[in-house]
Amino acid sequence: MSSIDSVLKENRLFPPSDDFRTKANVSGLEGYNALCDKANSDYEGFWAELARELVSWKKPFTKTLNDSNAPSYKWFEDGELNVSYNCLDRHLEARGNKVAIIFEADDGAVTKVTYRDLYQRVCQFANGLKGLGVTKGDRVVIYMPHGIEAIVAMQATARIGAIHSVVFGGFSAGALRDRISDAQAKIVITANESVRGGKAVPLKSVTDEALGLGGCESIEKVIVYPRTLNKCEHWNEERNIWWSALIKGQPTDCEPEWVDAEHPLFILYTSGSTGKPKGIQHSTGGYLLGTQVTMKWVFDYKENDVFWCTADVGWITGHSYVTYGPLGIGATQVVFEGVPTYPDAGRFWSMIEKHGVTTFYTAPTAIRSLIKLGGDLPKKYDLSSLRLLGTVGEPINPEAWIWYHEVVGGGRCPIVDTWWQTETGANMIAPLPGAVATKPGSCTLPIPGIIADIVDEAGAPVEPGKGGFLVIKKPWPAMVRTIWNDPERFKKTYFPEEFNGKLYLAGDSAHFDENGYIWIMGRIDDVLNVSGHRLGTMEIESALVANPLVAESAVVGKPHEIKGESVVAFVVLKGNRPEGEEAKKIAKELREWVAHEIGKIAQPDEIRFGDNLPKTRSGKIMRRLLRDIAKGQEITQDVSTLENPAILEQLRHSAL
């Protein structure tokens, strides 16, 4: 393998303002470097000090890192704690009356829950679970709408030492069955329906279908929350129990189950997986520490902040930056049930204005979609409460970054472009906003204590400007512990022998620029080999979106008998989808544009225009589906998680 060619050049630099820098939790590059030096000089001591500062322990740990059975690393293993205690009990004295959650429902109804209210709800539900015989180590599957009750269910499960596995409420019956079966869960917690964009989505009926597919014999009870007034079609009195019946008469206090730091907190199955589901298992102590450190450093948390992460709890972002990170640090946060385009494309901006949001964390796909639906729309709202913006899920192209910075942030809010994964547990590479000058499209530098590098296939570092494999060289507390029931797959996937079993392989390609900043170039399997040049898809996508006509793009490759692979671009314009001669004309313009921006080698051989791109309900573009379309192959994988499955047929017949 030759190194991956980096073709995107971006030199604009945005340092933090003096005011932001002086008030930041990590102030100035000297503050960042001091933390890095501390981690480099005493790695275990660095993490141990943070664990004692940011986590409340029932029994203090005496051993920081056990690497005797690498890569099955253990952190703080002889310490005991409870995550729910850290998120609720420890705040009651100082923050009992502080609002923990501002919940806005799909229809706009707002519910505010204080830390004391949330504590009591969690304790009642935890007592109800114990009444059903749920004990430490039992698995509980949560298949819920995004809202207060889902957070209560997660916290209550953690409170009694059970292990939760949240399944996103858009997954099909088959996907739900696979996850229940693999985890051998004892309980399913669901709702009669969820509500998104004015439409009801049946969850209880999907749960019934999943349980009828076989392999779910471990399930003893199904707890059902009545999100709407609509009745459930089928009700099994022996198996089903209403949420209200479960908590009726239950005490509002519940002693937490103290567990060791390595006790599994949750299993989260990676989205869109094919074949056997891959259950990422996280620990208790190390994972919680990761969320607290990043809330403090990356999101520069202040006591009066109103934090809003738009992710659903069905994904790792919702685990780390809805259920555990904000509550662990004692924040007030917004939780939103609906979609950003309902009842109109101003929903996000109106909510920021209404709730006085200070920190807004969302996905680049959402940003690009909102640009298409109304690039000037945010200007109609008062967004002056914002002080920090963030992105998550995939690299953000520079032009969308600039729009986000200028139009949403008013040119005054730093943007934390965060790189991390389900497997890493928390932010890994991101600018600390009061310390690191940002570049549009770059996740910049690793947070202190994270030792990242970019290497070739032999594990040797590559030179700046050349792409390679992104790796993490030392274990960190929030890292994945194993793949549930499959430790060999864990080692093979993340610590492969090709890298001597010692480097964590992220699966992303990346390069360092002249400032030492990291640029993510796409997944390793998304790298194109065009006439001997290895090109990252992200860079071609960014070039396309830099064109004033383009709102969004996704680039994949397909086999080519001469060049090896040809470039296929799926493009969404800011205006209407073009057809006929107009489409041919714009396609020609875009090819010339890419040739001018990054070179003829990256010119798309084929351009397909669509009204949008195939995305999951979390906003993730399903590039595997686009590769199938580009190759003319039949799509055989499950598409039930797509927000817009009809777009597949449109894209299939749109080649130019």
XYZ file of C-alpha atoms in Angstrom:
656
model
C 0.000 0.000 0.000
C 1.308 3.425 -0.913
C 0.455 6.270 1.437
C -2.791 8.123 0.878
C -2.478 11.356 -1.073
C -3.827 14.462 0.633
C -5.249 16.870 -1.905
C -7.207 19.299 0.272
C -5.420 22.519 1.271
C -6.900 24.690 4.003
C -4.880 27.443 5.657
C -7.501 29.644 7.341
C -6.825 29.827 11.075
C -9.284 30.926 13.791
C -7.677 31.526 17.207
C -9.934 31.869 20.268
C -10.795 35.413 21.263
C -8.916 36.906 24.210
C -12.141 36.941 26.224
C -12.890 33.262 25.578
C -9.283 32.242 26.206
C -8.960 34.005 29.564
C -12.192 32.435 30.888
C -11.580 28.928 29.479
C -11.008 25.862 31.650
C -7.828 25.244 29.647
C -6.432 28.648 28.733
C -4.057 29.229 25.855
C -1.738 26.888 24.011
C 0.578 27.014 27.005
C -2.211 25.515 29.132
C -2.791 22.753 26.594
C 0.930 21.998 26.313
C 1.328 21.893 30.081
C -1.341 19.179 30.316
C 0.269 17.225 27.475
C 3.672 17.460 29.158
C 2.149 16.215 32.396
C 0.606 13.215 30.612
C 3.860 12.444 28.808
C 5.962 12.572 31.965
C 3.634 10.446 34.149
C 0.867 8.867 32.073
C -0.764 6.808 34.821
C -0.413 9.582 37.374
C -2.041 12.031 34.968
C -5.173 9.889 34.608
C -5.233 8.931 38.285
C -5.288 12.591 39.336
C -8.173 13.329 36.958
C -10.091 10.263 38.177
C -9.826 11.444 41.776
C -10.819 15.007 40.841
C -13.796 14.316 38.554
C -15.279 11.011 39.752
C -16.822 10.230 43.164
C -15.605 6.864 44.487
C -17.217 4.701 47.165
C -13.924 2.834 47.507
C -10.858 4.692 46.191
C -8.703 2.851 43.674
C -5.066 2.035 44.394
C -4.061 0.673 40.978
C -4.464 2.924 37.948
C -3.695 0.752 34.897
C -3.357 -3.012 34.559
C -1.858 -3.854 31.179
C -0.766 -7.397 31.999
C -3.360 -8.888 29.648
C -3.137 -6.354 26.797
C -5.169 -5.387 24.855
C -7.703 -6.222 27.588
C -6.663 -3.219 29.626
C -8.112 -2.456 33.052
C -8.319 0.960 34.671
C -8.886 1.725 38.374
C -9.945 -1.921 38.783
C -9.946 -2.090 42.591
C -11.977 1.101 42.950
C -15.763 0.991 43.513
C -18.366 3.499 42.346
C -21.797 3.877 40.796
C -22.438 5.958 37.675
C -25.995 6.930 38.630
C -24.712 8.172 42.002
C -22.182 10.312 40.134
C -24.884 11.728 37.845
C -27.560 12.353 40.481
C -26.895 11.826 44.203
C -23.715 13.861 44.384
C -25.516 16.912 42.958
C -28.522 16.882 45.305
C -27.109 19.096 48.028
C -25.749 21.867 45.795
C -27.906 21.423 42.674
C -31.060 19.629 43.797
C -33.293 22.417 42.498
C -31.230 23.089 39.387
C -32.874 22.090 36.106
C -31.181 18.965 34.786
C -33.242 18.452 31.619
C -35.263 20.833 29.470
C -37.239 18.403 27.331
C -38.943 19.683 24.200
C -41.362 17.242 22.619
C -42.005 16.918 18.915
C -45.111 19.128 19.208
C -43.213 21.845 21.110
C -44.426 21.025 24.625
C -41.683 21.713 27.182
C -41.036 19.782 30.405
C -38.364 20.795 32.908
C -36.929 18.274 35.348
C -34.661 19.211 38.274
C -31.875 17.014 39.591
C -34.038 16.082 42.593
C -36.979 15.208 40.324
C -34.727 13.100 38.108
C -33.179 11.362 41.108
C -36.613 10.375 42.407
C -37.804 9.139 38.994
C -34.660 7.060 38.551
C -34.924 5.575 42.048
C -38.566 4.608 41.565
C -37.828 2.934 38.262
C -34.738 1.211 39.683
C -36.843 -0.171 42.534
C -39.386 -1.368 39.971
C -36.670 -3.194 38.034
C -35.445 -4.827 41.237
C -39.016 -5.916 41.887
C -38.925 -7.786 38.576
C -35.810 -9.632 39.705
C -33.266 -7.598 37.741
C -29.899 -7.825 39.481
C -26.277 -6.868 38.994
C -24.935 -8.058 35.631
C -28.342 -8.703 34.032
C -28.809 -7.196 30.573
C -31.660 -4.789 29.864
C -32.496 -3.692 26.310
C -33.892 -0.162 25.972
C -35.862 0.530 22.762
C -37.336 3.923 23.525
C -38.185 7.329 22.088
C -35.533 9.962 22.740
C -36.666 11.674 25.901
C -36.658 11.833 29.690
C -37.894 8.259 30.143
C -35.054 6.794 28.061
C -32.538 8.612 30.266
C -34.363 7.441 33.397
C -34.255 3.842 32.133
C -30.507 4.044 31.431
C -29.707 5.654 34.773
C -31.919 3.221 36.697
C -30.286 0.232 35.047
C -26.848 1.575 35.935
C -28.027 2.305 39.477
C -28.707 -1.358 40.223
C -25.601 -2.655 38.460
C -27.444 -4.098 35.471
C -26.006 -3.634 31.971
C -28.072 -1.674 29.468
C -28.069 -2.012 25.714
C -29.902 0.833 24.024
C -31.260 0.027 20.568
C -32.065 3.065 18.441
C -35.815 3.483 18.007
C -35.519 3.415 14.219
C -34.098 -0.100 14.011
C -36.155 -2.919 12.532
C -37.561 -5.949 14.331
C -34.748 -8.095 12.940
C -32.054 -5.733 14.177
C -33.731 -5.542 17.599
C -33.996 -9.335 17.784
C -30.303 -9.749 16.924
C -29.278 -7.419 19.744
C -31.611 -8.982 22.320
C -30.346 -12.425 21.371
C -26.655 -11.540 21.450
C -26.936 -9.817 24.831
C -29.281 -12.513 26.215
C -31.306 -9.706 27.754
C -33.766 -10.280 30.583
C -35.950 -7.189 30.098
C -37.004 -4.946 27.205
C -38.061 -1.371 27.981
C -40.026 0.249 25.174
C -42.983 2.568 24.452
C -46.235 2.135 22.610
C -44.978 4.638 20.020
C -42.419 7.337 19.406
C -43.189 10.642 17.694
C -40.925 12.280 15.111
C -41.798 15.000 12.656
C -45.494 14.766 13.477
C -45.596 11.055 12.746
C -46.086 8.197 15.195
C -43.657 5.285 14.937
C -44.842 1.982 16.467
C -42.259 0.638 18.915
C -44.283 -1.876 20.900
C -45.483 -3.675 17.757
C -41.896 -3.839 16.437
C -40.831 -5.244 19.803
C -43.559 -7.894 19.595
C -42.425 -8.785 16.097
C -38.792 -9.052 17.235
C -39.698 -11.337 20.128
C -41.654 -13.540 17.729
C -38.676 -14.099 15.431
C -36.960 -16.551 17.765
C -33.765 -16.271 19.778
C -35.286 -13.996 22.430
C -36.287 -16.649 24.942
C -34.226 -14.880 27.620
C -36.786 -12.044 27.813
C -38.969 -12.234 30.903
C -40.792 -8.894 30.858
C -41.515 -6.009 28.476
C -42.014 -2.631 30.174
C -44.099 -0.229 28.079
C -44.192 3.544 28.446
C -47.360 5.174 26.983
C -45.799 7.965 24.909
C -49.091 8.577 23.048
C -52.736 7.856 23.759
C -52.893 5.182 21.072
C -53.485 1.676 22.381
C -51.193 -1.291 21.824
C -52.601 -3.809 19.367
C -51.547 -6.867 21.322
C -51.090 -7.120 25.060
C -49.660 -10.177 26.774
C -50.645 -9.868 30.438
C -47.954 -12.279 31.582
C -45.118 -10.584 29.729
C -46.092 -6.913 29.415
C -46.253 -4.316 32.163
C -47.041 -0.608 31.925
C -44.367 1.829 33.121
C -46.872 3.407 35.557
C -47.724 0.022 37.090
C -44.047 -0.774 37.564
C -43.286 2.381 39.559
C -46.581 2.573 41.465
C -45.893 2.731 45.183
C -42.152 2.447 44.732
C -39.931 4.450 47.121
C -38.218 7.556 45.743
C -34.892 6.464 47.200
C -32.795 3.528 46.052
C -29.372 2.635 47.420
C -26.984 2.394 44.465
C -25.260 -0.908 43.710
C -21.561 -0.220 44.180
C -19.575 -1.933 41.444
C -15.905 -2.179 40.625
C -14.592 0.233 37.995
C -14.302 -2.501 35.358
C -17.915 -3.667 35.754
C -19.655 -3.387 32.351
C -21.854 -0.284 32.207
C -23.391 -0.912 28.784
C -23.231 -2.755 25.492
C -23.832 -0.672 22.384
C -24.119 -2.395 19.037
C -22.517 -0.539 16.159
C -25.057 0.856 13.724
C -25.534 -0.575 10.265
C -23.586 -3.724 11.016
C -24.074 -6.737 8.785
C -23.907 -10.328 9.905
C -23.347 -10.891 13.611
C -23.937 -7.680 15.595
C -20.833 -6.141 17.146
C -21.548 -5.306 20.776
C -19.121 -2.663 22.038
C -18.749 -3.121 25.800
C -17.745 -0.180 27.985
C -16.635 -0.154 31.602
C -17.970 1.942 34.465
C -15.097 3.991 35.912
C -12.956 4.675 32.857
C -15.928 5.506 30.641
C -17.403 7.945 33.169
C -14.026 9.652 33.527
C -13.795 10.129 29.752
C -17.151 11.894 29.632
C -16.263 14.184 32.547
C -12.830 15.162 31.252
C -14.220 16.080 27.841
C -17.182 17.999 29.259
C -14.680 20.087 31.208
C -12.027 20.528 28.512
C -13.606 20.158 25.071
C -16.983 21.717 25.939
C -15.396 24.105 28.454
C -18.335 23.501 30.797
C -19.440 26.382 33.009
C -22.040 26.151 35.796
C -24.555 28.386 34.004
C -24.263 26.706 30.598
C -27.285 25.310 28.786
C -25.826 22.371 26.869
C -27.556 20.810 23.859
C -26.336 17.696 22.122
C -28.829 16.808 19.379
C -27.917 13.087 19.263
C -30.375 10.325 20.132
C -29.548 8.122 23.129
C -29.505 5.182 20.720
C -26.012 6.230 19.614
C -22.763 6.617 21.553
C -22.997 10.426 21.310
C -26.310 10.271 23.156
C -24.799 8.002 25.797
C -21.741 10.163 26.421
C -23.117 13.667 25.863
C -26.766 13.320 26.898
C -27.116 10.599 29.534
C -23.754 10.586 31.297
C -21.479 13.535 30.442
C -23.802 16.493 31.142
C -25.508 14.859 34.150
C -22.197 13.708 35.588
C -20.860 17.256 35.600
C -24.147 18.753 36.844
C -25.204 20.613 33.691
C -28.561 21.852 32.480
C -29.197 20.323 29.079
C -31.801 20.414 26.327
C -33.220 17.096 25.115
C -35.216 17.216 21.885
C -37.544 14.484 20.679
C -38.128 15.605 17.101
C -36.338 16.427 13.869
C -34.662 19.720 12.852
C -37.031 20.319 9.930
C -40.387 20.004 11.743
C -42.564 21.982 11.686
C -40.049 23.977 9.615
C -36.304 24.297 9.068
C -36.031 26.919 11.815
C -36.668 24.411 14.638
C -33.082 24.221 15.905
C -32.631 27.982 15.800
C -35.928 28.734 17.525
C -35.055 26.266 20.301
C -31.634 27.837 20.834
C -33.363 31.206 21.187
C -36.159 29.870 23.420
C -33.975 27.934 25.858
C -30.913 30.189 25.872
C -28.616 27.426 24.649
C -24.935 28.237 25.194
C -23.298 25.073 23.778
C -24.699 23.445 20.636
C -23.358 20.071 19.454
C -24.691 18.514 16.244
C -23.721 16.550 13.131
C -22.236 17.937 9.889
C -24.990 16.204 7.922
C -27.598 18.181 9.865
C -25.669 21.390 9.246
C -25.431 20.771 5.486
C -29.120 19.850 5.273
C -30.087 23.043 7.083
C -27.921 25.118 4.739
C -29.876 23.660 1.825
C -33.215 24.416 3.493
C -32.386 28.006 4.384
C -28.836 29.281 4.641
C -29.979 32.683 5.944
C -32.673 31.283 8.250
C -30.627 31.443 11.483
C -30.368 35.227 11.047
C -34.077 35.484 11.858
C -33.459 34.230 15.392
C -31.613 35.590 18.409
C -28.677 33.203 18.801
C -26.671 35.517 21.033
C -26.759 33.038 23.943
C -24.401 30.719 22.038
C -20.768 30.734 23.119
C -19.538 27.371 21.767
C -20.422 25.173 18.778
C -19.498 21.567 18.125
C -19.692 18.913 15.430
C -19.706 15.127 15.676
C -20.175 12.047 13.525
C -17.920 12.688 10.552
C -15.524 15.375 9.285
C -17.159 18.689 8.457
C -16.205 20.173 5.109
C -14.610 23.639 5.309
C -17.448 25.549 3.605
C -20.094 24.166 5.965
C -17.713 24.955 8.864
C -17.472 28.578 7.730
C -21.262 28.867 7.456
C -21.690 27.354 10.913
C -19.094 29.739 12.329
C -20.356 32.926 10.684
C -24.120 32.453 10.389
C -24.931 30.352 13.465
C -22.080 31.441 15.719
C -21.982 35.056 14.576
C -18.230 34.762 14.060
C -17.647 34.739 17.834
C -18.126 31.071 18.846
C -15.261 28.580 18.631
C -16.150 25.310 16.897
C -15.003 22.049 18.454
C -14.803 19.553 15.582
C -14.643 16.301 17.560
C -13.196 13.012 16.348
C -14.125 9.926 18.336
C -15.972 6.628 17.963
C -18.389 4.258 19.685
C -15.284 2.342 20.677
C -13.382 5.291 22.167
C -16.199 6.271 24.541
C -15.469 10.005 24.506
C -13.887 12.772 22.426
C -10.303 11.920 21.473
C -9.125 14.534 18.983
C -10.671 17.993 19.239
C -9.586 21.593 19.765
C -9.763 22.726 23.374
C -11.673 25.919 22.523
C -9.758 28.336 24.727
C -6.374 26.956 23.769
C -6.178 25.710 20.177
C -6.676 27.816 17.048
C -9.068 26.005 14.718
C -8.903 25.257 11.000
C -12.111 24.625 9.023
C -12.364 20.877 8.462
C -9.657 19.728 10.887
C -10.253 18.106 14.272
C -6.855 19.650 15.145
C -5.001 18.053 18.091
C -5.506 15.100 20.459
C -6.844 16.019 23.872
C -4.143 15.794 26.564
C -3.525 12.182 27.542
C -4.494 10.769 24.142
C -1.422 9.656 22.184
C -2.385 9.576 18.509
C -0.282 8.947 15.429
C -0.649 8.290 11.698
C 1.243 5.272 10.394
C 1.776 3.178 7.281
C 0.912 -0.511 6.914
C 4.081 -1.474 8.808
C 3.182 0.733 11.777
C 5.838 3.360 10.986
C 4.901 7.059 11.225
C 4.222 8.762 7.875
C 5.589 12.160 6.956
C 3.389 15.286 7.230
C 1.059 15.731 4.255
C 0.973 12.011 3.533
C -1.995 10.007 4.681
C -2.036 6.734 6.565
C -3.815 4.811 9.303
C -4.966 6.768 12.358
C -3.892 4.895 15.511
C -3.864 5.460 19.260
C -0.550 4.361 20.768
C -1.463 4.033 24.455
C -4.572 2.706 26.226
C -6.931 5.331 27.677
C -9.590 5.001 30.403
C -12.764 5.350 28.279
C -11.743 2.792 25.653
C -13.821 -0.224 24.594
C -13.076 -3.233 26.817
C -14.147 -6.004 24.464
C -16.758 -7.051 21.933
C -19.499 -8.744 23.907
C -19.085 -12.530 23.706
C -16.317 -12.206 21.111
C -12.905 -11.244 22.571
C -11.013 -12.641 19.578
C -12.947 -10.393 17.192
C -12.108 -7.488 19.500
C -8.377 -8.144 19.225
C -8.450 -8.804 15.489
C -10.511 -5.685 14.721
C -8.882 -3.078 16.954
C -5.424 -4.428 17.817
C -4.438 -6.397 14.703
C -1.238 -8.404 14.514
C -0.100 -6.305 11.535
C 0.559 -3.585 14.122
C 2.047 -6.020 16.667
C -1.231 -6.023 18.601
C -0.186 -2.838 20.400
C -1.723 0.010 18.379
C -5.446 0.745 18.450
C -6.549 0.855 14.810
C -9.297 3.433 14.420
C -10.275 2.411 10.881
C -9.915 5.985 9.613
C -7.342 7.403 7.232
C -5.805 10.728 8.182
C -2.832 13.024 7.710
C -0.896 15.656 9.655
C -0.587 19.120 8.147
C 2.350 21.503 8.563
C 1.015 22.641 11.974
C 0.720 19.091 13.273
C -3.083 19.235 12.966
C -4.917 16.015 12.148
C -7.236 15.794 9.153
C -9.579 12.815 8.816
C -9.721 11.691 5.179
C -12.457 9.061 5.487
C -12.769 5.447 6.502
C -9.921 3.223 5.338
C -12.378 1.246 3.208
C -13.571 4.537 1.637
C -10.142 5.340 0.205
C -10.132 5.330 -3.608
C -7.271 3.970 -5.692
C -7.389 6.011 -8.891
C -4.577 5.397 -11.387
C -2.199 4.501 -8.580
C -3.177 7.464 -6.412
C -4.882 6.734 -3.101
C -7.417 9.497 -2.463
C -9.529 10.101 0.629
C -13.217 10.491 -0.243
C -13.690 13.257 2.329
C -11.390 15.615 0.450
C -13.263 15.223 -2.848
C -16.555 15.724 -1.017
C -15.218 18.912 0.559
C -14.136 20.236 -2.835
C -17.612 19.625 -4.250
C -19.379 21.293 -1.321
C -17.111 24.320 -1.705
C -18.962 25.004 -4.974
C -21.719 27.601 -4.379
C -24.329 25.369 -6.042
C -23.745 22.338 -3.816
C -25.327 21.675 -0.427
C -24.032 18.181 0.196
C -22.115 15.371 -1.469
C -20.937 11.825 -0.893
C -18.186 10.191 -2.923
C -17.587 6.477 -3.439
C -15.575 4.374 -5.851
C -16.464 1.661 -8.317
C -14.174 -0.692 -10.267
C -12.615 0.681 -13.471
C -10.686 -1.552 -15.862
C -8.034 1.065 -16.631
C -7.805 3.325 -13.572
C -8.518 0.648 -10.972
C -11.315 2.717 -9.483
C -13.401 5.570 -10.786
C -14.883 8.372 -8.717
C -18.676 8.439 -8.347
C -20.171 11.544 -6.719
C -23.691 11.782 -5.310
C -24.622 15.455 -5.147
C -27.437 17.451 -3.545
C -27.758 21.014 -4.828
C -28.971 23.995 -2.834
C -31.722 24.474 -5.406
C -33.976 21.934 -7.077
C -32.597 18.691 -8.479
C -31.616 19.309 -12.117
C -32.723 17.113 -15.000
C -31.876 16.657 -18.673
C -29.559 19.191 -20.309
C -29.399 21.323 -17.180
C -28.134 18.335 -15.175
C -25.465 17.609 -17.810
C -24.355 21.244 -17.778
C -24.031 21.392 -13.973
C -22.258 18.017 -13.877
C -19.693 19.361 -16.361
C -19.224 22.490 -14.245
C -18.683 20.411 -11.116
C -16.097 18.182 -12.790
C -14.184 21.263 -13.897
C -14.536 22.742 -10.435
C -12.988 19.661 -8.766
C -10.186 19.619 -11.335
C -9.434 23.251 -10.508
C -9.712 22.785 -6.736
C -7.642 19.629 -6.250
C -6.562 18.266 -9.636
C -7.863 16.261 -12.572
C -7.042 12.982 -10.851
C -9.961 13.596 -8.443
C -12.552 14.528 -11.088
C -15.752 12.492 -10.695
C -16.260 10.144 -13.638
C -19.928 9.963 -12.759
C -22.221 12.414 -10.983
C -25.662 11.520 -9.652
C -28.011 14.258 -8.469
C -30.571 13.572 -5.758
C -33.042 15.452 -3.595
C -31.020 14.189 -0.629
C -28.718 11.356 0.416
C -29.571 8.070 2.138
C -29.189 8.765 5.844
C -29.980 7.055 9.097
C -32.261 8.891 11.488
C -29.130 10.066 13.290
C -27.987 11.846 10.110
C -25.254 9.410 9.115
C -24.822 8.949 5.350
C -24.996 5.250 4.457
C -22.047 5.117 2.067
C -22.217 1.332 1.787
C -25.570 1.708 0.068
C -24.114 4.312 -2.290
C -21.312 1.930 -3.211
C -23.883 -0.725 -4.111
C -25.793 1.785 -6.260
C -22.600 2.950 -7.996
C -21.687 -0.642 -8.852
C -25.204 -1.424 -10.050
C -25.582 -4.103 -7.380
C -28.780 -5.160 -5.688
C -29.137 -3.773 -2.158
C -29.548 -6.740 0.172
C -28.843 -5.170 3.565
C -31.459 -3.857 5.994
C -32.568 -0.315 5.045
C -35.185 0.060 7.785
C -32.928 2.488 9.662
C -33.004 4.999 6.814
C -34.887 8.234 7.280
C -35.600 8.331 3.522
C -35.460 4.852 1.868
C -37.221 6.125 -1.292
C -34.122 8.123 -2.236
C -32.292 4.908 -3.174
C -34.415 4.378 -6.271
C -34.008 8.001 -7.348
C -30.216 7.804 -7.107
C -30.113 4.467 -8.905
C -31.528 6.072 -12.070
C -29.672 9.391 -12.003
C -26.235 8.641 -13.478
C -24.572 11.318 -15.638
